[in-house]
Coordinates of C-alpha atoms in Angstrom, one line a residue:
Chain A
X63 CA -24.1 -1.5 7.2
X64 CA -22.5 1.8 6.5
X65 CA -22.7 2.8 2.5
X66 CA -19.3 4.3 2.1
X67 CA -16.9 1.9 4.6
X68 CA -13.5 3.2 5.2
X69 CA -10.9 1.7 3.4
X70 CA -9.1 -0.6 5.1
X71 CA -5.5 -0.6 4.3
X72 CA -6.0 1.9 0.9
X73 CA -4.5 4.6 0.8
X74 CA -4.5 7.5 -2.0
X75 CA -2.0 5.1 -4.6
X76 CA -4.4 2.9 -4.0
X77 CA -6.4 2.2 -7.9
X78 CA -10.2 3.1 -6.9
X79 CA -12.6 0.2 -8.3
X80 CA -16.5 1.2 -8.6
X81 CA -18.9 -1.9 -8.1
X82 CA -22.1 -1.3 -10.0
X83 CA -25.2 -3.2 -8.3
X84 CA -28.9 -2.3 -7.1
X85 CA -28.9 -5.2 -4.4
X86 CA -27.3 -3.1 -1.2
X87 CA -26.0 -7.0 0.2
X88 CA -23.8 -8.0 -3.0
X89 CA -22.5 -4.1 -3.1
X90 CA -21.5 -4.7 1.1
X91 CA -20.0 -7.6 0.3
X92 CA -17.7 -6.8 -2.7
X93 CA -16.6 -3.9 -1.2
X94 CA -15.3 -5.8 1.7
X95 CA -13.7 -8.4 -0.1
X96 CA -12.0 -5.9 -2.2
X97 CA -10.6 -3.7 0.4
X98 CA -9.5 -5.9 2.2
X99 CA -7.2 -6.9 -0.5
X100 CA -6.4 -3.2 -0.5
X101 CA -8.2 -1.4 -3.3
X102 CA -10.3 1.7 -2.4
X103 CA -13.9 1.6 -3.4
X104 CA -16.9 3.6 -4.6
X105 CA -19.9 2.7 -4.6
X106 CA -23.3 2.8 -7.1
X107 CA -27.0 1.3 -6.8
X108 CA -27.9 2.6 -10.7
X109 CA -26.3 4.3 -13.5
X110 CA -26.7 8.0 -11.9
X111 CA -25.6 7.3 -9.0
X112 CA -22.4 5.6 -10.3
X113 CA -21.7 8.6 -12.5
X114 CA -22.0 11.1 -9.8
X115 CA -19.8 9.2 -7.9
X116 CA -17.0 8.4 -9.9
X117 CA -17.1 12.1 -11.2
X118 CA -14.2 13.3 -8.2
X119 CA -12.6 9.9 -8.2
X120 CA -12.0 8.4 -11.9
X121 CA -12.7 4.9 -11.5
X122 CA -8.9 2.1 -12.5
X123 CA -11.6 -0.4 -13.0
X124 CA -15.8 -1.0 -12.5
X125 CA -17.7 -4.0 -11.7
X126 CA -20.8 -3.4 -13.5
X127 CA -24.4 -5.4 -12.4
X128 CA -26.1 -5.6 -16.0
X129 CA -29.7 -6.0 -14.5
X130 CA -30.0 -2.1 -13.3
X131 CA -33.6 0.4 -12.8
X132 CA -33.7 3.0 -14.8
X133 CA -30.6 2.7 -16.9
X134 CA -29.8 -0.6 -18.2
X135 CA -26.1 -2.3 -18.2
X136 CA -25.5 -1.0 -21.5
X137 CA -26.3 2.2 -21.0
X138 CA -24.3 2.6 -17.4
X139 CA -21.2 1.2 -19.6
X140 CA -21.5 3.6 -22.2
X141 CA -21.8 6.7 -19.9
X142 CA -19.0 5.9 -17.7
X143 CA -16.8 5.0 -20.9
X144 CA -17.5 8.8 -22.3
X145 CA -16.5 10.0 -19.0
X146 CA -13.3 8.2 -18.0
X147 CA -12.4 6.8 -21.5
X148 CA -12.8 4.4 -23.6
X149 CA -10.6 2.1 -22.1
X150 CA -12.1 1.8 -18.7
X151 CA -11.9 -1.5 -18.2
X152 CA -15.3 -2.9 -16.9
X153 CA -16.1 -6.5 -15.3
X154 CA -19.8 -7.5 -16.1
X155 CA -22.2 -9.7 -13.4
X156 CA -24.7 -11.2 -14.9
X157 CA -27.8 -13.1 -12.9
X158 CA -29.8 -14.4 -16.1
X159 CA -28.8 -15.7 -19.4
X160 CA -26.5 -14.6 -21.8
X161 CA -23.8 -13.4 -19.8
X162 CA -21.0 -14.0 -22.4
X163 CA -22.5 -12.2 -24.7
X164 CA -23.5 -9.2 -22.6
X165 CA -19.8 -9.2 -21.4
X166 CA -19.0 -9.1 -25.1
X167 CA -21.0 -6.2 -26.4
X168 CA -20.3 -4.2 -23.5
X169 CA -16.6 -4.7 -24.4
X170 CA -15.4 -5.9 -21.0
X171 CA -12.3 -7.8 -20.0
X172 CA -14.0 -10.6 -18.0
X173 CA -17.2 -11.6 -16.5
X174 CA -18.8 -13.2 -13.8
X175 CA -22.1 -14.9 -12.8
X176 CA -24.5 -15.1 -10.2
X177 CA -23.7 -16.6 -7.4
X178 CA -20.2 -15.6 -8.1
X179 CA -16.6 -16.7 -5.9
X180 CA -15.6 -14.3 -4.1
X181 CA -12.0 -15.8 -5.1
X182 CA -12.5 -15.8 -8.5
X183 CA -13.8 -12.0 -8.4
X184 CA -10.4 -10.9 -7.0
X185 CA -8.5 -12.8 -8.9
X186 CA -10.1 -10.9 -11.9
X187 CA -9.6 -7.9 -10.6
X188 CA -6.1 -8.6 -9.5
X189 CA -4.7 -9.7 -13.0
X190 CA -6.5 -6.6 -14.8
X191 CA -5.2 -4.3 -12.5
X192 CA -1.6 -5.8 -12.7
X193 CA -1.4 -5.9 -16.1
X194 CA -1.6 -2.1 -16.5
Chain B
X103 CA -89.3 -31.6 -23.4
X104 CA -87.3 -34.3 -25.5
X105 CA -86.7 -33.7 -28.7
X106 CA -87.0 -36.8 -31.1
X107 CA -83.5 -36.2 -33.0
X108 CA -82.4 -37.7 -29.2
X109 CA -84.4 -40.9 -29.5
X110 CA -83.8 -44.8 -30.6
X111 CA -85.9 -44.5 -33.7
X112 CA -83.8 -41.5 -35.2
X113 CA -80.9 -43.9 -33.8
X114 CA -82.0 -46.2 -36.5
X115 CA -83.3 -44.2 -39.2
X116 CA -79.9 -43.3 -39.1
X117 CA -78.3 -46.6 -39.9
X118 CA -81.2 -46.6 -42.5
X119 CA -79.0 -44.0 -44.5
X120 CA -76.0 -46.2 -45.2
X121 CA -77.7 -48.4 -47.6
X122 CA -77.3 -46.3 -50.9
X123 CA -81.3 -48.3 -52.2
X124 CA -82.7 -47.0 -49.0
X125 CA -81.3 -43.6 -48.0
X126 CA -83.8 -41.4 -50.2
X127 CA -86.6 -42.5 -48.0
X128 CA -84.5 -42.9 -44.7
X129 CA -83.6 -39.5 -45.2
X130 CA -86.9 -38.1 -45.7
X131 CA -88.3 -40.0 -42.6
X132 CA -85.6 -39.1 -40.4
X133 CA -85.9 -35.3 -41.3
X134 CA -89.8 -35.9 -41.2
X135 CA -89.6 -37.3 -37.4
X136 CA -87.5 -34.5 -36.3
X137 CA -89.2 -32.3 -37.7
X138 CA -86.1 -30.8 -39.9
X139 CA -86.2 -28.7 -43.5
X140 CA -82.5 -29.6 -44.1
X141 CA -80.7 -33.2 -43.6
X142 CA -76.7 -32.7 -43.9
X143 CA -74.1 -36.1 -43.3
X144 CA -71.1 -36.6 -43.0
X145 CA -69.3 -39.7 -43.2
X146 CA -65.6 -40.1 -41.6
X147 CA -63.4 -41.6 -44.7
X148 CA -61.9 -44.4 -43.3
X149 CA -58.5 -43.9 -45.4
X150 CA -57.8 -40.4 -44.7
X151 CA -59.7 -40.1 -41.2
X152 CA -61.7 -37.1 -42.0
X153 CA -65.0 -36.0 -41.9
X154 CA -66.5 -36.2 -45.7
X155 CA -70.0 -35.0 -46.9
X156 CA -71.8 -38.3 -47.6
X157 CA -72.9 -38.5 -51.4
X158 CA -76.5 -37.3 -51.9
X159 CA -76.9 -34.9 -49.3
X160 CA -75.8 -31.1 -49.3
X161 CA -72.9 -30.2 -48.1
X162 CA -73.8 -26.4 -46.9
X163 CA -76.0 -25.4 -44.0
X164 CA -79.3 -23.2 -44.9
X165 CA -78.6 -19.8 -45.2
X166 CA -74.8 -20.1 -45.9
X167 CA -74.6 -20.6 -42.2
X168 CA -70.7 -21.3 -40.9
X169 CA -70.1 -24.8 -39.2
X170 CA -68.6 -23.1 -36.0
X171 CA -71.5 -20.6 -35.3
X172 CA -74.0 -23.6 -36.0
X173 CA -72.4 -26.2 -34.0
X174 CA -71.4 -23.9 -31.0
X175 CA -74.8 -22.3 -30.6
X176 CA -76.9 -25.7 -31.3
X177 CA -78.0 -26.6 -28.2
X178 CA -80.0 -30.0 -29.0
X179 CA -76.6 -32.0 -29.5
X180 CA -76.3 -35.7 -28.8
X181 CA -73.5 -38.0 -29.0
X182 CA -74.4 -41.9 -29.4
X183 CA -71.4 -44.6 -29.0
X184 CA -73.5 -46.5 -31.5
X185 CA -71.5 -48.8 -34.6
X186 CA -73.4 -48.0 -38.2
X187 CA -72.1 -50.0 -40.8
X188 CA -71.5 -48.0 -44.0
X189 CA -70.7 -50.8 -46.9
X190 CA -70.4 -48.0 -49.2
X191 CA -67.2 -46.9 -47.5
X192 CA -66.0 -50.1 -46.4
X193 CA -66.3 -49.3 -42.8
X194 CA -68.2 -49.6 -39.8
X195 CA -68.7 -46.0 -38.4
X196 CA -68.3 -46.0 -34.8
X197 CA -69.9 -42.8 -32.7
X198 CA -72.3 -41.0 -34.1
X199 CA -73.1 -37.1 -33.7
X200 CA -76.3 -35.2 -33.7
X201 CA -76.8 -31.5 -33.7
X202 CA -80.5 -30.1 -34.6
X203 CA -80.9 -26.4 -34.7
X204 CA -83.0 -23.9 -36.3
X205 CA -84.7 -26.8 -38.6
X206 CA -81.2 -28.3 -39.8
X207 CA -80.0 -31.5 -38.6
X208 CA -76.5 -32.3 -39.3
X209 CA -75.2 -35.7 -38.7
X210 CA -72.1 -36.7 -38.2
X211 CA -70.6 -40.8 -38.7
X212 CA -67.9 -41.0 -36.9
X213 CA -68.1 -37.8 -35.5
X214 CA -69.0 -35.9 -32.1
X215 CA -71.2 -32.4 -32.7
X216 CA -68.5 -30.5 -31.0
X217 CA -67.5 -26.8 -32.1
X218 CA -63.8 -28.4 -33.1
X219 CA -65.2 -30.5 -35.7
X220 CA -66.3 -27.1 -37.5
X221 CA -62.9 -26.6 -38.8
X222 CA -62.5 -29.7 -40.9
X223 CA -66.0 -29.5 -42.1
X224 CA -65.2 -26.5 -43.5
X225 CA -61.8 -27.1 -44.6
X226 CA -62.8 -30.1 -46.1
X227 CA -65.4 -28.6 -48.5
X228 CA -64.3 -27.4 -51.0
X229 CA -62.0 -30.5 -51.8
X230 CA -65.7 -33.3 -51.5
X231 CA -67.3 -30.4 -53.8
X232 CA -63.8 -31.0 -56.2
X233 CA -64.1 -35.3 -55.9
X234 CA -67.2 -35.0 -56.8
X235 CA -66.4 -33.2 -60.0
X236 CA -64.2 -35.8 -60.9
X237 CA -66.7 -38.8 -60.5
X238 CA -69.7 -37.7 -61.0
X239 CA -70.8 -34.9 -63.9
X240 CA -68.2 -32.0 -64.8
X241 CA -69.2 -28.6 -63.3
X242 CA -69.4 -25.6 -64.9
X243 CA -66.8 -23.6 -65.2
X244 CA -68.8 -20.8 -62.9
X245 CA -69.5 -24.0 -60.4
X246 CA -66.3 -24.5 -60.3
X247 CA -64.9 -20.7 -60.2
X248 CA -67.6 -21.0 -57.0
X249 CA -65.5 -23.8 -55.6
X250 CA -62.2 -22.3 -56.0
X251 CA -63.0 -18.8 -54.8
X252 CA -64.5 -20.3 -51.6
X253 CA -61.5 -23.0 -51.1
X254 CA -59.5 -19.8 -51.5
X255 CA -61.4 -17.6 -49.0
X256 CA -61.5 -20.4 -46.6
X257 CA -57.7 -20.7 -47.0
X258 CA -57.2 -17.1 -46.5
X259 CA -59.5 -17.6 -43.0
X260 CA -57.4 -20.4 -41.9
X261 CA -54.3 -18.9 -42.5
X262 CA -55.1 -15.7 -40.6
X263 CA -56.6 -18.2 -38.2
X264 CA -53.4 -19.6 -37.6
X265 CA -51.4 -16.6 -37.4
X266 CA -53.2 -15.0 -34.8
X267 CA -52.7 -18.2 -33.0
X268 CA -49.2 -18.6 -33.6
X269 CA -48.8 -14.8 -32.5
X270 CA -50.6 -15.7 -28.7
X271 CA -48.6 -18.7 -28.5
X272 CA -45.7 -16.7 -29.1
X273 CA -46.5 -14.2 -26.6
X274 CA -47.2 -16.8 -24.1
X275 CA -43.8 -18.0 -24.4
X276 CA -42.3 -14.7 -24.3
X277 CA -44.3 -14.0 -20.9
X278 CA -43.1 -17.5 -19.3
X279 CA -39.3 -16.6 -20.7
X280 CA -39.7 -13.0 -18.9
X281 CA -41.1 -15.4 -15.8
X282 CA -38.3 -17.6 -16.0
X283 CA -35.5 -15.2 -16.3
X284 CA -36.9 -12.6 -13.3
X285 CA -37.4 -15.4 -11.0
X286 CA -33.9 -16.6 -11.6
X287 CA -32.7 -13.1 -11.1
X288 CA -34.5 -13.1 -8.2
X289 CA -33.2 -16.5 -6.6
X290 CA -29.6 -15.8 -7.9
X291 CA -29.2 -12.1 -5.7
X292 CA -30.1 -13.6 -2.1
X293 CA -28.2 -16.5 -3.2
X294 CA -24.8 -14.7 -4.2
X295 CA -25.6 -13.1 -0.6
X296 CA -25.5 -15.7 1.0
X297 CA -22.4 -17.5 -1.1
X298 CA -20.6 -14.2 -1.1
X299 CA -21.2 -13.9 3.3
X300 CA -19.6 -17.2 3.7
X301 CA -16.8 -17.2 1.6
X302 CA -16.1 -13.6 3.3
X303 CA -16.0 -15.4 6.1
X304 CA -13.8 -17.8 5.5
X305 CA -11.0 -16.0 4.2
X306 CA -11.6 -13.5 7.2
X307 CA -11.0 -16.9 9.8
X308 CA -8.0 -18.5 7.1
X309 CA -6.6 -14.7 7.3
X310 CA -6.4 -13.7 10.4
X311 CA -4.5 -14.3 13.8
X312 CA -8.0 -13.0 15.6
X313 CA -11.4 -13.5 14.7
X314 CA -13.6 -10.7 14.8
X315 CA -16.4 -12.0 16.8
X316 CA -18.3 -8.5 16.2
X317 CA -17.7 -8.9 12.5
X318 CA -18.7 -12.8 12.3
X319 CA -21.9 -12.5 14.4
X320 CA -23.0 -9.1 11.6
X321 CA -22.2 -11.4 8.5
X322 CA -24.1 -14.3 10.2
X323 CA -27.1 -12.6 10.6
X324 CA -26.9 -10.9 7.4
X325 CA -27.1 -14.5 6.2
X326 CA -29.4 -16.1 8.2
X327 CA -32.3 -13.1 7.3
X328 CA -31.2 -13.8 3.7
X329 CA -32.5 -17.6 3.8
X330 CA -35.7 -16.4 4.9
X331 CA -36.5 -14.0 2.2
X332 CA -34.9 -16.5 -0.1
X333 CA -37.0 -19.0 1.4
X334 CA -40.1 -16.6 0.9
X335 CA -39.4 -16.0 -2.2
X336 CA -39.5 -19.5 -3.6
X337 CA -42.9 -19.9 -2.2
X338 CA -44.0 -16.9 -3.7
X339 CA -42.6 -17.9 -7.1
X340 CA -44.3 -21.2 -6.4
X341 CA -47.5 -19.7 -5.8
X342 CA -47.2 -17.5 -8.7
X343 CA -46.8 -20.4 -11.6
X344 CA -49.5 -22.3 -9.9
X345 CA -52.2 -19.4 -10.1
X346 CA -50.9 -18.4 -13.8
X347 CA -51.7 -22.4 -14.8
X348 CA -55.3 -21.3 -13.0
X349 CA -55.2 -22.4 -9.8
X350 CA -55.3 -19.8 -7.4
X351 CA -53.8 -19.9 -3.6
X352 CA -55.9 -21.1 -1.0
X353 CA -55.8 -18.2 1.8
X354 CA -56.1 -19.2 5.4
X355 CA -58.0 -15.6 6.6
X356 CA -57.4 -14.9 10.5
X357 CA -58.5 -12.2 12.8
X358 CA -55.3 -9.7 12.0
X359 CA -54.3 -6.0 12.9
X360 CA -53.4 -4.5 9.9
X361 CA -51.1 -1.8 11.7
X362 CA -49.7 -4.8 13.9
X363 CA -48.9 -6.0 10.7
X364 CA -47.1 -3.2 9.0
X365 CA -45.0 -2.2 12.4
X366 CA -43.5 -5.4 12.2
X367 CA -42.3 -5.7 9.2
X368 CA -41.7 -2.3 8.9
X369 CA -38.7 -3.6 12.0
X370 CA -38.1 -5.9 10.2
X371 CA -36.6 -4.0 7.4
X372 CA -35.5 -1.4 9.3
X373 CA -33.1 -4.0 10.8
X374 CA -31.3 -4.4 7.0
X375 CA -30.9 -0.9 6.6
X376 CA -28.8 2.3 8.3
X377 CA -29.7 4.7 5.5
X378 CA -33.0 4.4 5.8
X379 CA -35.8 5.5 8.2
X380 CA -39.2 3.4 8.0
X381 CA -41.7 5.2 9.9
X382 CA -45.1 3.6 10.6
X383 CA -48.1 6.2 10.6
X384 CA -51.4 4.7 12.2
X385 CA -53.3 7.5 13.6
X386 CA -56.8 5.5 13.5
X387 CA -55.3 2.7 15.7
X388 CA -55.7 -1.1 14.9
X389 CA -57.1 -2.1 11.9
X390 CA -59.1 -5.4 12.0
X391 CA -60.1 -7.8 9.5
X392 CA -60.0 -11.0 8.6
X393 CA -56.8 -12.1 6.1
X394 CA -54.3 -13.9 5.5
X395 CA -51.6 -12.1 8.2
X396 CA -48.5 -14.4 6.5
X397 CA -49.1 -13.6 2.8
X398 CA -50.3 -10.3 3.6
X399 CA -46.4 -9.6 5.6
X400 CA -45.4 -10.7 2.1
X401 CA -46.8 -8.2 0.0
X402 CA -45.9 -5.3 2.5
X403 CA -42.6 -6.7 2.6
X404 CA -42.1 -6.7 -0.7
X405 CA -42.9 -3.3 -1.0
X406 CA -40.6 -2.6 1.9
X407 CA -38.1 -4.3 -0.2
X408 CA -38.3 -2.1 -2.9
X409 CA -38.6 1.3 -1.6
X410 CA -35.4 0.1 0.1
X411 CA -34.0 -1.1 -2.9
X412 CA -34.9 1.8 -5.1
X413 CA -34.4 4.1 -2.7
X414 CA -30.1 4.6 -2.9
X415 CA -29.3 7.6 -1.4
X416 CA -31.7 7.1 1.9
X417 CA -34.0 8.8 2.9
X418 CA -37.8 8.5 4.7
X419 CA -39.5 5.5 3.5
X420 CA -43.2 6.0 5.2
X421 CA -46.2 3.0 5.6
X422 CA -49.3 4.7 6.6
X423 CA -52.3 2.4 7.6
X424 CA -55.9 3.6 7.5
X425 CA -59.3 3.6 7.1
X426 CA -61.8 4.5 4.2
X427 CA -65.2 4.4 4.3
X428 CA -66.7 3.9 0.7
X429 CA -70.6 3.8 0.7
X430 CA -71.7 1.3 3.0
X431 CA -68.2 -0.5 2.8
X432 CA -65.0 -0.2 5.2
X433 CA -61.5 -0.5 3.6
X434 CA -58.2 -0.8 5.0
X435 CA -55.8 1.3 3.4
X436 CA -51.7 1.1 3.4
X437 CA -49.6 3.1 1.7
X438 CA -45.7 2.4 1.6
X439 CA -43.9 5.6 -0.1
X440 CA -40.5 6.6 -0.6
X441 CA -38.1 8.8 -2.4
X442 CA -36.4 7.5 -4.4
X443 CA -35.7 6.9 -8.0
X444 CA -39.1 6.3 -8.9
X445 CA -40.6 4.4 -12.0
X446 CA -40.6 5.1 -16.0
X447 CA -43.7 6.3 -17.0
X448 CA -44.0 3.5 -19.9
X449 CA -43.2 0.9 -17.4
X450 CA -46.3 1.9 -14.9
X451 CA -49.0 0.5 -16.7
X452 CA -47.4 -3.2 -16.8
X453 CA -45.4 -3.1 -13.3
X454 CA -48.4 -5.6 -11.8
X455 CA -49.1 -7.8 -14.8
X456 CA -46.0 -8.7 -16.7
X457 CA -46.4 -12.4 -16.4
X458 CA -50.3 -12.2 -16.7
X459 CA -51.0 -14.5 -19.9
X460 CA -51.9 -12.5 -23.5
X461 CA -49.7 -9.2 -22.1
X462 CA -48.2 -7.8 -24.9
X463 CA -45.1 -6.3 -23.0
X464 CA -42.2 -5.6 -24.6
X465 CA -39.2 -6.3 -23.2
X466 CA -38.6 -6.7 -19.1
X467 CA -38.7 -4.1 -16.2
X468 CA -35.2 -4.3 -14.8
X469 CA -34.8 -5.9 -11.2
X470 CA -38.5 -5.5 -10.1
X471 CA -38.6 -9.3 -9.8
X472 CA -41.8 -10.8 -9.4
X473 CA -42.7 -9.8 -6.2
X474 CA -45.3 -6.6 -7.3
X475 CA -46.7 -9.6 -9.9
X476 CA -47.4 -12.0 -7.0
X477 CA -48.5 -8.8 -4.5
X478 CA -51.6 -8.0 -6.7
X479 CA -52.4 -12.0 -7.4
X480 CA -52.6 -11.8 -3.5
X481 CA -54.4 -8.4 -2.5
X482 CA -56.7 -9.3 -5.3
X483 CA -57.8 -12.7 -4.0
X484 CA -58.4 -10.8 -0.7
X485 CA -61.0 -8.4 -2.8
X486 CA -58.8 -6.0 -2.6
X487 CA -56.7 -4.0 -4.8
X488 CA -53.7 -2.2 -5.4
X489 CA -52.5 0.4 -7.4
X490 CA -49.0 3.2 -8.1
X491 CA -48.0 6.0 -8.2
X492 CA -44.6 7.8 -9.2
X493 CA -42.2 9.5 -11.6
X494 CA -38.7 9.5 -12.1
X495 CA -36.6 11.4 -9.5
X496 CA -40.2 12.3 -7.2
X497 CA -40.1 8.2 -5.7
X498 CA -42.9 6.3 -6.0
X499 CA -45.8 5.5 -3.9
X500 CA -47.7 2.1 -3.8
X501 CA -51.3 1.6 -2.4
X502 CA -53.6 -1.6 -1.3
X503 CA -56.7 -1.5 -0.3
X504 CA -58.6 -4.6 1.6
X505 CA -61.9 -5.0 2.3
X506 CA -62.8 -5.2 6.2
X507 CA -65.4 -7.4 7.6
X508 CA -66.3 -8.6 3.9
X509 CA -69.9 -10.3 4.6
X510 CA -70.7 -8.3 7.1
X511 CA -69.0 -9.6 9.7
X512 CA -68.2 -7.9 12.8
X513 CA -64.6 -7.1 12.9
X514 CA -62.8 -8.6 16.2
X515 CA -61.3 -6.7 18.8
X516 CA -57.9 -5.4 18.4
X517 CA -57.0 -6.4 21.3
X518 CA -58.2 -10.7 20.6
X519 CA -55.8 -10.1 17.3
X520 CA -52.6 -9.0 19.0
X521 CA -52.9 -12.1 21.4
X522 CA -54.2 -14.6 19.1

């Protein structure tokens, strides 16, 4: 279980997505999913650790885990909105309640639930991304 | 010694009081044979199912004495199932209370001497002292100022009463929300795991020409060490709302080597992580005592778990296992520290008793889960204890202590644990 994999079929075109979450297994496993459909990948087990990493690499999209130590969801969003833009678009995962309205005040395009498809995940990505 | 307000002839005396002719000199026997200065009664109204003061007698105990303090201090307290007819009322009373204490006797028709009954004894009052305005002679107007200024104090009591109760309640349900929503949290990661694993797999085998054995067998075991932490996780959440509803796990204690212990779940976790080394310190050798080896791989795993967890950049995640010697007591001691992000200082105080009942904690600890909750419920009912220490940015540090040999039992040899 290696933290950074090499991207598989991404090259430098390729729009770099950060995935936001403190459990190492979902970040694994979202990073392989999404590679393999060819995106390049960063990623973050709290908020400092996703800003420091998306500091060389300016992030097309992040997939943001709202239940975070240290920094909460809200604040993760906000700091990597002031340093990429506003209009970094973010996908929220939410494991408790309330996940529409978390998606809302966050401001983010779409939003997913725990246990999440991975389908459904890239199918997200794949229409935010295209629609750029 | 039995006192007489327990006996058949107070019994009767009793029912000697409901005949309005009679009562003056039932009264006055009954408070002669138990030997009491003041006789108060209370009759339950049969229309509105409350407690009234019966006419004739005071209503307030010596002293200005409150109901609760009398009736939950009394200690000569009887409860008959007797039936007393009260024609007065229309009713036959059934039950019939007795509480003698510190020369009052308070009876209570259709009552139990029970601390509960206070409250609508002393709700209640002000409002007999008001009927009996109305039929009987007017009161003064300072008599009745009396009345009202009590009825309003009492009123004021009640209503704080209730506030402070409503507040608890509150709190209560704010802890069991903060229960509810962590222990979902917590089922709902392992569980997108192990949803997530699979579904990589299947696109993997509907995608490709070749299967990648190598990659299948990682993914599968990822998986399969996934169900048994999920799996130990709903017992320990099961565990967890039984001992907060009071009833506390029964441990089965063995013969166990602590430093056995921590070596192998140290592996393991070492087997989930490449960033991370675990390193097992036991310099003193085996540590043997009696507890309970499965629940105790629990708590060290969960504190595994978290170093791990909070520990993102890597690094040396160190369990050291030894031994104190405090007076004429031996303690095992482990110590599982990291360095990693650490812990908020406001957060420290609560990190082991969020979902303890009457915690006033604001809020939730992100992602901590349960696990340090349920760790402490178990060191604890060991007779041990265990206890933190960190900052942001310096990782944190967590320390139990168990008791060896607790009544003085010799401690088995290492060697009889291992191969047990």
């Amino acid at each position: 279980m290696t933290n950074q994999p090499r991207p598989v079929g991404a090259d430098d075109q390729s729009p770099s997505i950060l995935v936001v979450d403190d459990d190492p297994a979902i970040r694994q496993i979202v990073s392989e999913v999404l590679m393999e459909e060819g995106f390049a990948v960063t990623t973050a087990a709290d908020g400092l650790q996703a800003i420091r990493r998306s500091a060389d690499q300016p992030p097309a999209l992040v997939i943001l885990d709202m239940t975070l130590p240290l920094m909460n969801g809200y604040e993760v969003a906000a700091a990597l909105r002031a340093a990429h833009g506003r209009a970094l678009p973010i996908l929220t995962i939410t494991a408790d309640g309330g996940a529409a309205a978390k998606a809302q005040r966050v401001g983010a395009f779409a939003y997913l639930r725990k246990p999440f498809d991975l389908d459904d995940l890239v199918a997200a990505v794949q229409r935010c991304l295209q629609d750029d | 010694m039995t006192n007489p307000a327990l006996d058949a002839q107070s019994l009767s005396l009793v029912a000697g009081l409901a005949n309005p002719a009679r009562r003056r000199d039932a009264a006055s026997a009954l408070a002669t044979h138990i030997g009491a200065d003041d006789l108060i009664v209370f009759v339950r109204d049969p229309e509105i199912g409350a407690l009234l003061a019966a006419p004739g007698f005071q209503q307030t105990l010596p002293g200005g004495r409150a109901w609760r303090d009398f009736l939950t201090t009394c200690t000569n307290t009887r409860h008959h199932t007797a039936e007393v007819p009260w024609p007065e009322m229309g009713t036959v009373v059934r039950g019939l209370g007795l509480a003698v204490d510190d020369g009052a006797v308070l009876v209570l028709l259709g009552g139990s001497p029970h601390p509960a009954e206070a409250e609508a004894l002393g709700l209640l009052l002000p409002l007999v002292a008001a009927a009996f305005r109305d039929e009987r002679t007017a009161l003064s107007a300072a008599a009745q100022a009396t009345v009202a200024r009590q009825a309003a104090a009492q009123a004021r009591e009640l209503a704080e009463r209730l506030d402070s109760a409503r507040r608890e309640l509150q709190r209560e349900l704010q802890t069991r929300e903060d229960f509810l929503a962590s222990a979902s949290h917590d089922l709902k990661n392992p569980l997108t795991s192990i949803r997530g694993g699979a579904q990589l797999l299947r696109r993997h085998v509907e995608r490709s020409d070749e299967v990648d054995r190598a990659r299948l067998t990682r993914v599968l075991s990822q998986i399969e060490a996934i169900t048994a932490q999920l799996a130990s996780q709903i017992d320990e959440m099961l565990e967890m709302t039984r001992y907060r509803m009071g009833r506390p796990v029964d441990l089965e204690p063995r013969t166990t080597d602590l430093l056995e212990l921590a070596r192998r779940v140290a592996d393991q976790h070492q087997q989930a992580t490449e960033q991370h080394v675990i390193r097992v310190d036991g310099d003193h050798g085996s540590i043997v005592g009696r507890w309970d080896a499965p629940r105790l791989e629990r708590v060290v795993g969960n504190l595994l778990n978290n170093a791990v967890k909070y520990s993102p950049e890597g690094g040396a995640i160190v369990v050291t296992v030894a031994r104190e010697r405090e007076d004429a007591a031996e303690w095992a001691v482990l110590t599982v520290r990291d360095q990693g992000i650490g812990i908020p200082k406001d957060d420290l105080p609560h990190i082991f008793d969020r979902f303890q009942r009457s915690r006033t904690v604001v809020g939730r600890i992100a992602g901590t889960g349960i696990g340090l909750a349920a760790a402490k419920q178990l060191v604890e009912q060991h007779g041990g204890s265990i206890a933190v220490d960190s900052a942001p940015g310096r990782g944190s540090s967590f320390t139990i202590r168990l008791p060896i040999a607790a009544d003085g039992a010799e401690p088995a040899r290492p060697s009889e644990a291992i191969h047990q």
